[in-house]
Amino acid sequence: MIYFHPDPMGLLTPEPMEAEAAPVYLQLPSGAVVSAVRQEGLGLVIQSVASTDPGDYLYPQLQPGQVIRLRPQL
């Protein structure tokens, strides 16, 4: 069967993707590094935690998907 597509060159070139926000890396006092992404109105959304201390993974506030609220200081 012959596959027909109205724009055959569209199959060869990927569609432009939305630009993802650059991750923000936060270092905790324990030495762990938290990767988060800024989201408007929310603050920072945690993507991952990198640590050699197993205790850092037990904090519910540091689980991926949790939101860190940013408080502006004047």
Short mmCIF file of C-alpha atoms in Angstrom, two decimals:
data_model
loop_
_atom_site.label_atom_id
_atom_site.label_comp_id
_atom_site.label_asym_id
_atom_site.label_seq_id
_atom_site.Cartn_x
_atom_site.Cartn_y
_atom_site.Cartn_z
CA MET A 1 0.00 0.00 0.00
CA ILE A 2 1.27 3.46 -0.87
CA TYR A 3 1.19 5.99 1.94
CA PHE A 4 -0.07 9.40 0.87
CA HIS A 5 0.72 12.48 2.90
CA PRO A 6 -0.23 16.01 1.79
CA ASP A 7 3.16 17.37 2.89
CA PRO A 8 5.81 14.65 2.46
CA MET A 9 8.64 16.97 3.53
CA GLY A 10 6.81 17.45 6.84
CA LEU A 11 7.58 13.81 7.61
CA LEU A 12 11.31 14.48 7.27
CA THR A 13 11.56 17.67 9.29
CA PRO A 14 10.48 17.63 12.93
CA GLU A 15 7.81 20.06 14.02
CA PRO A 16 9.14 22.98 16.05
CA MET A 17 8.76 22.23 19.72
CA GLU A 18 7.93 24.75 22.39
CA ALA A 19 10.97 26.09 24.11
CA GLU A 20 11.27 24.51 27.52
CA ALA A 21 12.25 26.60 30.47
CA ALA A 22 15.86 26.21 31.52
CA PRO A 23 16.19 24.26 34.76
CA VAL A 24 17.26 26.01 37.95
CA TYR A 25 19.69 24.13 40.19
CA LEU A 26 19.49 24.68 43.94
CA GLN A 27 22.08 23.31 46.34
CA LEU A 28 20.79 22.30 49.77
CA PRO A 29 22.84 22.57 52.98
CA SER A 30 23.18 18.76 53.00
CA GLY A 31 24.93 18.92 49.61
CA ALA A 32 21.98 17.66 47.56
CA VAL A 33 21.21 19.35 44.25
CA VAL A 34 17.57 19.98 43.32
CA SER A 35 16.64 20.59 39.69
CA ALA A 36 13.51 22.72 39.22
CA VAL A 37 11.73 24.60 36.44
CA ARG A 38 10.13 28.03 36.80
CA GLN A 39 6.40 28.23 36.17
CA GLU A 40 4.53 31.52 36.11
CA GLY A 41 2.29 32.07 39.07
CA LEU A 42 3.46 28.93 40.87
CA GLY A 43 7.15 29.37 41.58
CA LEU A 44 9.54 26.46 41.02
CA VAL A 45 8.39 22.91 40.23
CA ILE A 46 10.89 20.24 41.31
CA GLN A 47 12.03 17.87 38.56
CA SER A 48 14.70 15.81 40.31
CA VAL A 49 16.89 15.47 43.37
CA ALA A 50 20.53 14.32 43.22
CA SER A 51 22.14 13.38 46.52
CA THR A 52 24.43 10.81 48.07
CA ASP A 53 22.48 11.02 51.34
CA PRO A 54 19.45 8.68 51.28
CA GLY A 55 17.73 10.90 53.84
CA ASP A 56 17.33 13.69 51.27
CA TYR A 57 14.96 11.51 49.25
CA LEU A 58 12.62 11.06 52.23
CA TYR A 59 11.57 14.72 52.52
CA PRO A 60 8.05 15.08 51.06
CA GLN A 61 8.84 18.72 50.14
CA LEU A 62 11.60 17.57 47.77
CA GLN A 63 9.61 15.04 45.75
CA PRO A 64 9.36 15.64 41.97
CA GLY A 65 6.27 17.65 41.11
CA GLN A 66 6.23 19.60 44.37
CA VAL A 67 6.06 23.38 44.11
CA ILE A 68 8.51 25.72 45.83
CA ARG A 69 6.82 29.08 46.31
CA LEU A 70 8.98 32.14 45.74
CA ARG A 71 8.56 35.08 48.09
CA PRO A 72 9.76 38.41 46.73
CA GLN A 73 11.81 40.52 49.09
CA LEU A 74 11.75 44.30 48.96
#
